[in-house]
Coordinates of C-alpha atoms (C1' of nucleotides) in Angstrom, one line a residue:
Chain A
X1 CA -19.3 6.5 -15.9
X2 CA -21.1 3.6 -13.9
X3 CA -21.1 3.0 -10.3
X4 CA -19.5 0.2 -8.2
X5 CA -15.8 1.8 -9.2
X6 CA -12.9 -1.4 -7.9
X7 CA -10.8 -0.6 -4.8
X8 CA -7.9 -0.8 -6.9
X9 CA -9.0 2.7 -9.1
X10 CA -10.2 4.8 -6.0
X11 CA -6.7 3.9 -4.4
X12 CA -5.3 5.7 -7.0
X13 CA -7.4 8.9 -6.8
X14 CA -5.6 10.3 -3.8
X15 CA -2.3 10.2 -6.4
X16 CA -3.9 11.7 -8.9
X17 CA -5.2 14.5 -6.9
X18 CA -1.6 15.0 -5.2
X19 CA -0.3 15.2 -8.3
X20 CA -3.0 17.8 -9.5
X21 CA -2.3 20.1 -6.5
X22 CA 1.3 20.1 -7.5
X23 CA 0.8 20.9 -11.1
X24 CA -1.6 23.7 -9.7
X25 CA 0.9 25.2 -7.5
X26 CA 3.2 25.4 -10.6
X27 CA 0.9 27.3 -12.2
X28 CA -0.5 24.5 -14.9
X29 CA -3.8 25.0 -16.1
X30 CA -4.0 21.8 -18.3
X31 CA -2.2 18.4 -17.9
X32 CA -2.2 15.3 -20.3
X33 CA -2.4 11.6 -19.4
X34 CA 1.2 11.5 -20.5
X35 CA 2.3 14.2 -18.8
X36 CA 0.4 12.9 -15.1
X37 CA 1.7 9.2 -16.7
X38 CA 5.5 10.6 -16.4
X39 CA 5.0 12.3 -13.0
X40 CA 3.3 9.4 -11.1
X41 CA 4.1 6.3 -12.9
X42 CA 1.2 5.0 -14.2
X43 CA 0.0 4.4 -17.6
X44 CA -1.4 7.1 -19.8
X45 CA -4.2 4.5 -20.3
X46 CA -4.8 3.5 -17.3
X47 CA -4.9 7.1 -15.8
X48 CA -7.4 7.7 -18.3
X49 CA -9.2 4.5 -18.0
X50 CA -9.5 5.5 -14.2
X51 CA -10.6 9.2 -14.6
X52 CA -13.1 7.6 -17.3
X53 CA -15.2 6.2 -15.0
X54 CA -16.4 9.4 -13.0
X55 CA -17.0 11.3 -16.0
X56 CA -15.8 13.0 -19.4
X57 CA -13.2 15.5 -17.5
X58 CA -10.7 15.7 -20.4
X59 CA -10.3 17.9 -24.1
X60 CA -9.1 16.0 -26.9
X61 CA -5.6 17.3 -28.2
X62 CA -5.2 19.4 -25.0
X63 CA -5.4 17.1 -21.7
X64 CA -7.4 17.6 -18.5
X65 CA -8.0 21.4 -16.8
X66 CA -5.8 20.8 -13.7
X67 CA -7.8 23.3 -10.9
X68 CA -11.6 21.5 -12.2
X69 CA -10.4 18.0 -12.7
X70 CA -9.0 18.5 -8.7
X71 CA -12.3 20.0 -7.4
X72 CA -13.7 16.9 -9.3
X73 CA -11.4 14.0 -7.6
X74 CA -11.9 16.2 -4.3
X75 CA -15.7 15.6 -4.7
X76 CA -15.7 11.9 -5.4
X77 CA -12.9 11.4 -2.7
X78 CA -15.3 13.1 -0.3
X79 CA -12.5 15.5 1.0
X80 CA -14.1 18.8 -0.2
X81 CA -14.8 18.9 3.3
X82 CA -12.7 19.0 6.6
X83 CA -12.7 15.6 8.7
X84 CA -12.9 15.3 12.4
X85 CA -10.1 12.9 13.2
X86 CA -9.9 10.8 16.5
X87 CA -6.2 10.1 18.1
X88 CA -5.6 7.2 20.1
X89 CA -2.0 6.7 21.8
X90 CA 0.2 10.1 22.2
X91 CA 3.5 8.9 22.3
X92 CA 6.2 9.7 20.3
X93 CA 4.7 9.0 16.7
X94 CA 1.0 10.4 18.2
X95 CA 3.1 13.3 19.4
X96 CA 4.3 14.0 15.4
X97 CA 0.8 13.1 14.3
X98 CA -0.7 15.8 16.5
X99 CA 1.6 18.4 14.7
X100 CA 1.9 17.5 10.8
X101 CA 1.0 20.3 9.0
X102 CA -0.3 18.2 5.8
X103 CA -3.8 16.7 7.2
X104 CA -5.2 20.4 8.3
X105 CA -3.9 21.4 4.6
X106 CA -5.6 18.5 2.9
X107 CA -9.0 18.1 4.6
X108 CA -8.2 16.7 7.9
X109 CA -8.5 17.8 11.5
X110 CA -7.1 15.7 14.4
X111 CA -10.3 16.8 17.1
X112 CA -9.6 14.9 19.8
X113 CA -6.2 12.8 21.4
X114 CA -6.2 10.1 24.1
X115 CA -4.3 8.0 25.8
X116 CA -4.3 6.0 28.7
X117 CA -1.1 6.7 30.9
X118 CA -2.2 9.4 33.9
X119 CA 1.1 10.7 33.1
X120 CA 0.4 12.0 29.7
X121 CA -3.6 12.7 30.3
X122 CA -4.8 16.4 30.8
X123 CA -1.3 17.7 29.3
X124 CA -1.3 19.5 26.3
X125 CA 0.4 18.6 22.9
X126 CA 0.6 20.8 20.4
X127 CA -2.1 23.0 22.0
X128 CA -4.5 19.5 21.8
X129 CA -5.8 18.2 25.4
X130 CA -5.0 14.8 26.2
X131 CA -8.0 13.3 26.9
X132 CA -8.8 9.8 29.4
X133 CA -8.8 6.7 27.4
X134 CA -12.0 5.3 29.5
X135 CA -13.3 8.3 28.0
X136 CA -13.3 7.3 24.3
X137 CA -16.1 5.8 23.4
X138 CA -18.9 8.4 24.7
X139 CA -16.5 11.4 23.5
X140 CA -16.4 9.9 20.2
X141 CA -20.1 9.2 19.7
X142 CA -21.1 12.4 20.9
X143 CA -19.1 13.9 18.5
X144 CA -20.3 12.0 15.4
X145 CA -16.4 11.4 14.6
X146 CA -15.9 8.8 12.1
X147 CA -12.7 8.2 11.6
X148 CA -10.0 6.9 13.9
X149 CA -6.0 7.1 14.0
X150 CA -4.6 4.1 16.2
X151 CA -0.9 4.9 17.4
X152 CA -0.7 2.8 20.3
X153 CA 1.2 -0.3 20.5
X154 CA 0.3 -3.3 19.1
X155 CA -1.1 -5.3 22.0
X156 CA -3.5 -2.6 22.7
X157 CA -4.8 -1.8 19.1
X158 CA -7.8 -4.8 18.5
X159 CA -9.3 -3.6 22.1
X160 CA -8.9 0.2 20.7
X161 CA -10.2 -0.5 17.7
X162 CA -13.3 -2.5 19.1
X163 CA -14.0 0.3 21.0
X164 CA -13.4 3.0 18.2
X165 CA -15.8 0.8 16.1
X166 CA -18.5 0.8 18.5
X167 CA -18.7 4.7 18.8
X168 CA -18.9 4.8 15.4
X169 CA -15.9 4.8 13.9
X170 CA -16.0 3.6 10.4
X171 CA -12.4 4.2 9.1
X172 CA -9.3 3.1 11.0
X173 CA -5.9 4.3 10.1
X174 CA -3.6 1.9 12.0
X175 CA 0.0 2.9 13.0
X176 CA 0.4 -0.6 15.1
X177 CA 2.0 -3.4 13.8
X178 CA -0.7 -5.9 13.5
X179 CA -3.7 -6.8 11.6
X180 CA -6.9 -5.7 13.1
X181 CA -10.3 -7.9 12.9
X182 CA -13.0 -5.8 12.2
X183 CA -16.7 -5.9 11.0
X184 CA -15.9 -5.7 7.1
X185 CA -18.1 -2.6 6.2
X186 CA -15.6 -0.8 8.8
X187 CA -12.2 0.0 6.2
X188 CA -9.2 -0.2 7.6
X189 CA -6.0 1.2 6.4
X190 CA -2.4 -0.2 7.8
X191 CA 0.9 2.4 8.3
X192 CA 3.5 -0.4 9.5
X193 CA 6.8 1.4 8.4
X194 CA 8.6 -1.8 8.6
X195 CA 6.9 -3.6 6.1
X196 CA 7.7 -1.8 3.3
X197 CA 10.9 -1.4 4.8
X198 CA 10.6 -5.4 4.3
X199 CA 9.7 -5.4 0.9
X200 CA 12.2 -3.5 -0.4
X201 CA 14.9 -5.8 1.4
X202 CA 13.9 -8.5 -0.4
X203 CA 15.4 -6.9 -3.5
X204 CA 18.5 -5.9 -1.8
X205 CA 21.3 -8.5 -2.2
Chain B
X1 CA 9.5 -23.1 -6.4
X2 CA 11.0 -21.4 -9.0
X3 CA 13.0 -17.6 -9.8
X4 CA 11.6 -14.0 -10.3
X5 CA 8.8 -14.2 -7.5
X6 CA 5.6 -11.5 -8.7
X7 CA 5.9 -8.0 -6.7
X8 CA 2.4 -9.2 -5.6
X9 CA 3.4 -12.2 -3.8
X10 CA 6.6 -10.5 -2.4
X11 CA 4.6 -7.8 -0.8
X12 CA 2.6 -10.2 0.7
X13 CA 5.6 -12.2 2.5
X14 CA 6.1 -9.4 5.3
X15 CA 2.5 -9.4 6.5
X16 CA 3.2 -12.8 6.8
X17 CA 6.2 -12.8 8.9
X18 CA 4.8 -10.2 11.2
X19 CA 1.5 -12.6 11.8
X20 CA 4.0 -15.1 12.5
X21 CA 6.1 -13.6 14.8
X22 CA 2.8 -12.8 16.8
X23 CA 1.7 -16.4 16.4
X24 CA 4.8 -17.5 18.1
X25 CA 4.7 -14.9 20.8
X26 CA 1.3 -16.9 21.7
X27 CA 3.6 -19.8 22.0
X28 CA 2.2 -21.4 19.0
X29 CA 4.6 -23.9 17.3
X30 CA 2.0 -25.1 14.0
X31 CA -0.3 -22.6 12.1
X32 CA -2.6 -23.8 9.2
X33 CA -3.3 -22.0 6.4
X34 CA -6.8 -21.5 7.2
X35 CA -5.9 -20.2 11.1
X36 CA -3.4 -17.5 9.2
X37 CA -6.1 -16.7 7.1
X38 CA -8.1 -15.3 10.0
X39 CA -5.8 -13.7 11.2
X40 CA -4.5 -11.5 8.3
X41 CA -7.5 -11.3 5.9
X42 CA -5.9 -12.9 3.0
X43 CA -7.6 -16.4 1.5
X44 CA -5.8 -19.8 2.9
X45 CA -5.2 -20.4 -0.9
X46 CA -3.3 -17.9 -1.3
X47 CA -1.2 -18.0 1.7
X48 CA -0.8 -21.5 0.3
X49 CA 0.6 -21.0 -2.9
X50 CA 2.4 -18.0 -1.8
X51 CA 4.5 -19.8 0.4
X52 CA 4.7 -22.7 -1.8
X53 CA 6.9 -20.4 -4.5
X54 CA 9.4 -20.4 -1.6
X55 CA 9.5 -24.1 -1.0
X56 CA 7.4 -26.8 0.8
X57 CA 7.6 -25.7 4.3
X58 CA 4.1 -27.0 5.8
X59 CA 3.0 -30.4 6.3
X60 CA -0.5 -32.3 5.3
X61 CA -2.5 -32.6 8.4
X62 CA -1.1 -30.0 10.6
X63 CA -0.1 -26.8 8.9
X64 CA 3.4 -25.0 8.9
X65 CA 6.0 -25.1 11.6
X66 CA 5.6 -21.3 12.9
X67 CA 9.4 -20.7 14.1
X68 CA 10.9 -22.6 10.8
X69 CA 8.8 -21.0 8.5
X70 CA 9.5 -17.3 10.4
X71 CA 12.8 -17.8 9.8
X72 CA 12.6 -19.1 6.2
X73 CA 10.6 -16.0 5.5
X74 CA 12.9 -13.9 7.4
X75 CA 15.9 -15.1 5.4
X76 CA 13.3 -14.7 2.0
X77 CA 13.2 -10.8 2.7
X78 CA 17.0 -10.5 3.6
X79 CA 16.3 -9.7 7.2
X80 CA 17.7 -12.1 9.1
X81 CA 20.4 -9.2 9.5
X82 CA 20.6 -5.8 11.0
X83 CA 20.2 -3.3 8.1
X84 CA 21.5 0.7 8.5
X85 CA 19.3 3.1 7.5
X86 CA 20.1 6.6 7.0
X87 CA 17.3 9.4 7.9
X88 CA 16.9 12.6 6.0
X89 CA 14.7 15.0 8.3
X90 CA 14.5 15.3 11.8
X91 CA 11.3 17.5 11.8
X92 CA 8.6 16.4 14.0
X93 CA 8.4 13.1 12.2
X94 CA 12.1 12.7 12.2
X95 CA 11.8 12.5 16.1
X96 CA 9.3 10.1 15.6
X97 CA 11.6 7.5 13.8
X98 CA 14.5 7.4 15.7
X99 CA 13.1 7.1 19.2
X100 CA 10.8 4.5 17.5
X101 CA 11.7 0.9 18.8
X102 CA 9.9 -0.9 16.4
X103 CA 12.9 -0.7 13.6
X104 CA 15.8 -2.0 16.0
X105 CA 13.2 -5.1 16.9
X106 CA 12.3 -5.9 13.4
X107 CA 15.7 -5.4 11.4
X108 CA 16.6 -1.8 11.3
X109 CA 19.0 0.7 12.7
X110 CA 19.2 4.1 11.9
X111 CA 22.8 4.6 11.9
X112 CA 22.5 8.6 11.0
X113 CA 20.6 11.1 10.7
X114 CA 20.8 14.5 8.6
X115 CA 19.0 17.7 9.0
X116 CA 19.9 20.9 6.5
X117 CA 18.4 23.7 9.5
X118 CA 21.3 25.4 11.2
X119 CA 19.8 24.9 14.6
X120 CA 19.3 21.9 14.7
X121 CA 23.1 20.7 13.2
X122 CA 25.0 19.0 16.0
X123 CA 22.0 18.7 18.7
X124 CA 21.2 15.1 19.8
X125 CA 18.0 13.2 19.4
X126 CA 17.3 10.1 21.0
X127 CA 21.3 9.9 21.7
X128 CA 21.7 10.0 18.0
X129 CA 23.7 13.2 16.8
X130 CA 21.8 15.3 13.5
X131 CA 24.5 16.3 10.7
X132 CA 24.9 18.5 8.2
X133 CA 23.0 17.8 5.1
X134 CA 25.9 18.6 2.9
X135 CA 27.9 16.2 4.0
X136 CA 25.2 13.6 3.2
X137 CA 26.3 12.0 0.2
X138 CA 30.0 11.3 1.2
X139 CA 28.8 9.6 4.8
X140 CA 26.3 7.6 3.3
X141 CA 29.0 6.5 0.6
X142 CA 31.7 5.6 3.0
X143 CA 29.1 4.1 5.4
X144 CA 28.1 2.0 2.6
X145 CA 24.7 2.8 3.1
X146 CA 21.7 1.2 1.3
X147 CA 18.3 2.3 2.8
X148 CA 17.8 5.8 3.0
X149 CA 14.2 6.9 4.8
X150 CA 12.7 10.9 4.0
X151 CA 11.2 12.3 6.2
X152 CA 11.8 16.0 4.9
X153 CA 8.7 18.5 3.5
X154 CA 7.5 17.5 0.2
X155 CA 9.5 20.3 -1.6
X156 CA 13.2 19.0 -0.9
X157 CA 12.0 15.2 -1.3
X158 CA 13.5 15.1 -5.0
X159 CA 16.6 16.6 -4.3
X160 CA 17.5 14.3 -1.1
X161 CA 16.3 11.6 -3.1
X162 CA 18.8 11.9 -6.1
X163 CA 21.4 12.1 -3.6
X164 CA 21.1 9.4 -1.7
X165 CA 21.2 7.5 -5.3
X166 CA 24.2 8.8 -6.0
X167 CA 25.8 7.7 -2.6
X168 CA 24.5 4.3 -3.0
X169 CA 21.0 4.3 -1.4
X170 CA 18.8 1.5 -3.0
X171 CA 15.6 1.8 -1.4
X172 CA 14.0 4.7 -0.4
X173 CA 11.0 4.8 2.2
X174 CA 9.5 8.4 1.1
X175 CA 7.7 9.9 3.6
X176 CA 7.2 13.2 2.1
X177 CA 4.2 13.9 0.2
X178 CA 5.4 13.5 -3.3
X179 CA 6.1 11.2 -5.9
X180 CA 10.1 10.5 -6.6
X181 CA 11.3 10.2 -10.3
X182 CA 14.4 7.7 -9.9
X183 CA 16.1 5.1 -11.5
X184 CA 14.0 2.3 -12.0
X185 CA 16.3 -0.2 -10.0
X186 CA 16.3 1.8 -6.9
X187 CA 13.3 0.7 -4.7
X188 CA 10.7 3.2 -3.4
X189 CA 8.1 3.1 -1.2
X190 CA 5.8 5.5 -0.1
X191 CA 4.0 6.7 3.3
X192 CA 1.9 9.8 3.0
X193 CA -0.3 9.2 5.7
X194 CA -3.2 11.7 3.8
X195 CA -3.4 8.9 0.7
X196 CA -5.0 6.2 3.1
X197 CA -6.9 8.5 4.6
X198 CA -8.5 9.9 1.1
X199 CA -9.0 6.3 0.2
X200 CA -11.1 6.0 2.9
X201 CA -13.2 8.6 2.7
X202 CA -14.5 7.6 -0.5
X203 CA -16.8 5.1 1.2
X204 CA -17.5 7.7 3.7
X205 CA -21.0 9.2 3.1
Chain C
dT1 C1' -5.8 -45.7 10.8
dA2 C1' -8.9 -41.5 10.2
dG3 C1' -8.9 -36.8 9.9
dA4 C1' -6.8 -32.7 8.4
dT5 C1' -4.3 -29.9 5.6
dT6 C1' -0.9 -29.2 2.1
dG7 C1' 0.8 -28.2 -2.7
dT8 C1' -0.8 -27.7 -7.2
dT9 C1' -3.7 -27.7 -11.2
dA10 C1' -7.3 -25.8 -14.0
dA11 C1' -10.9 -22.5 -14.1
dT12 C1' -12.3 -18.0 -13.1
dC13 C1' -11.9 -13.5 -12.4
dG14 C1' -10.2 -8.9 -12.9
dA15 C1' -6.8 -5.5 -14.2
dT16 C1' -3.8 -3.5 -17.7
dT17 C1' -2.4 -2.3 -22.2
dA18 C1' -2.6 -1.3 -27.1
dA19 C1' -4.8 0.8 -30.5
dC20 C1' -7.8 4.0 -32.8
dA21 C1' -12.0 6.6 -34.1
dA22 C1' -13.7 10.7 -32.3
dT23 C1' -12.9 15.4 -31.6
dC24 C1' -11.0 19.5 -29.4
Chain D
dT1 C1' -6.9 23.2 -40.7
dA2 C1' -3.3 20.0 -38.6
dG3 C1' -1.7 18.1 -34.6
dA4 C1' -2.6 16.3 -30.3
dT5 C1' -5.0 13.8 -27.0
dT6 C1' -9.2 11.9 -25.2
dG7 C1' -12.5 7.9 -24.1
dT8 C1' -13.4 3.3 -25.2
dT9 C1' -13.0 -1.2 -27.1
dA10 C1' -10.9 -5.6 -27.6
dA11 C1' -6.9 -8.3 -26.6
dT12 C1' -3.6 -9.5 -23.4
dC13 C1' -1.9 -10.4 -19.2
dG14 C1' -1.7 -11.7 -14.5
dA15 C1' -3.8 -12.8 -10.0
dT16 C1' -7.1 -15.3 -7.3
dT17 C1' -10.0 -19.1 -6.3
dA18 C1' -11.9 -23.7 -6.1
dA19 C1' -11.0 -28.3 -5.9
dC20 C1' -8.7 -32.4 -4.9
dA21 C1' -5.0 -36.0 -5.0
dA22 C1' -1.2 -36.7 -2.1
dT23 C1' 0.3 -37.4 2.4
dC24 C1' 1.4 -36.3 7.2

DNA sequence: TAGATTGTTAATCGATTAACAATC
DNA sequence: TAGATTGTTAATCGATTAACAATC
């Protein structure tokens, strides 16, 4: 019930509140630490410990109200309200981007798509207009967006990034497979599907 | 030097690999720990005594050998072989996957690909043919199958998933939004693209 | 050789768990 | 009320960092 909460807890919001939404759309009304525990694979404790430190959300000898403890994590999470979302590369993986159902559902609108191959700028995808790379920067600022998708490849994502950064751009989700430099009160997040592909090879024989 | 590496450190190893890859694409043939450091955002001591569980590959003075120490790590994570991967989903994302060429470059082939919709049963995507779903268990057992990648909506996750156990899969990259319940020696990772993106809009005004 | 960087130890830091009084 | 479960504390556990002798 403090501020400064650690990284490591408000990563695990966003699986709480998936969780939450499930339990909602089965029609639960309360939910224990125990019960969450066994659905998500954390602790009991920990779960608690974690929902602890935004406030007292929970009943003794009954658990947590499902639909308010949801509204609650969708408060702190910030995503009570819909997020303009900027696209950069529309290839095949920008292409599936552009028309998964799940961000619109859970608080997130892809505004804007570019790319810089004439041959894919001023088509359509998905009913989206693909905008002029050499366009980014200014239609970004002037749009106040703040948070950027990068699914170009990797040679072209530190130079897409710089430039997502200086429009304003304050969250990056990057697709490409490689680290990006960035001024550190800029978060990134990285979406390299080999990687955990890697890391569960390691435990195969 | 020793057995049973933490998760932790595992985890880290792929990041690793991928920096070094690039590092040698540069034409680099020695990296220190402190040059790696930049480049990945993790502190030269731990990239250090990371790599130093795995053996003594760098030398005082100049760093670590860039193509010998790829390759140690490479054979670390088991991919210094072609792995077949089997892909549940051929949605929007589904496309995505198999006409990606990052897998086939990095380690990974999907070798088949399994839909349960009627119209799309026997098309082609990417020159790789879509089967039945209900024949899923008995081609992934016979194919000898061990990686098994959903891509299918969040509500026929579970099921697929207990399948693929059951023919044999041992690690599961889950991109549906939903957490799996399986036995705790198969490995599971997860890619719901909204979870990174809540996590960042915490900092988010 | 002189300078640089490793591998490793010990110290610090932070996260998780177990347990239970409080209380619904 | 009796049973169940929270919120929180203290103890445990594990990961990171700082520092430096060893050595290329």
């Amino acid at each position: 019930m403090s501020r400064e909460i650690p990284h490591i807890v408000v990563s695990r919001l966003p699986i709480y509140l998936r969780a939450l939404e499930h339990a909602l759309g089965e029609g639960l009304t309360c939910i224990s630490s125990q019960e969450l525990s066994e659905r998500l694979g954390v602790s009991a404790a920990q779960i608690r410990k974690d929902l602890s430190m935004f406030g007292e959300y929970g009943k003794q000898g009954r658990g947590y109200p499902v639909a308010s403890l949801a509204e609650a994590l969708r408060r702190h999470l910030h995503v009570d309200k819909v997020w303009d979302v900027v696209l950069v590369g529309v290839g095949d993986l920008g292409h599936a981007l552009v028309r998964y159902k799940g961000f619109a559902e859970r608080g997130f609108r892809i505004a804007m798509a570019f790319d810089k191959d004439p041959a894919k700028i001023g088509t359509r995808v998905g009913g989206m207009l693909v905008e002029d790379s050499r366009t980014l920067a200014r239609r970004v600022q002037e749009a106040g967006i703040q948070i950027g998708m990068i699914a170009t490849p990797a040679a072209t994502a530190q130079e897409v990034a710089n430039i997502l950064v200086f429009a304003g751009v304050r969250a990056i989700l990057n697709y490409a497979p490689i680290h990006l430099t960035l001024p550190e009160d800029v978060r990134v997040e990285y979406l390299d599907p080999v990687i955990p592909l890697q890391r569960m090879t390691y435990y195969l024989g």
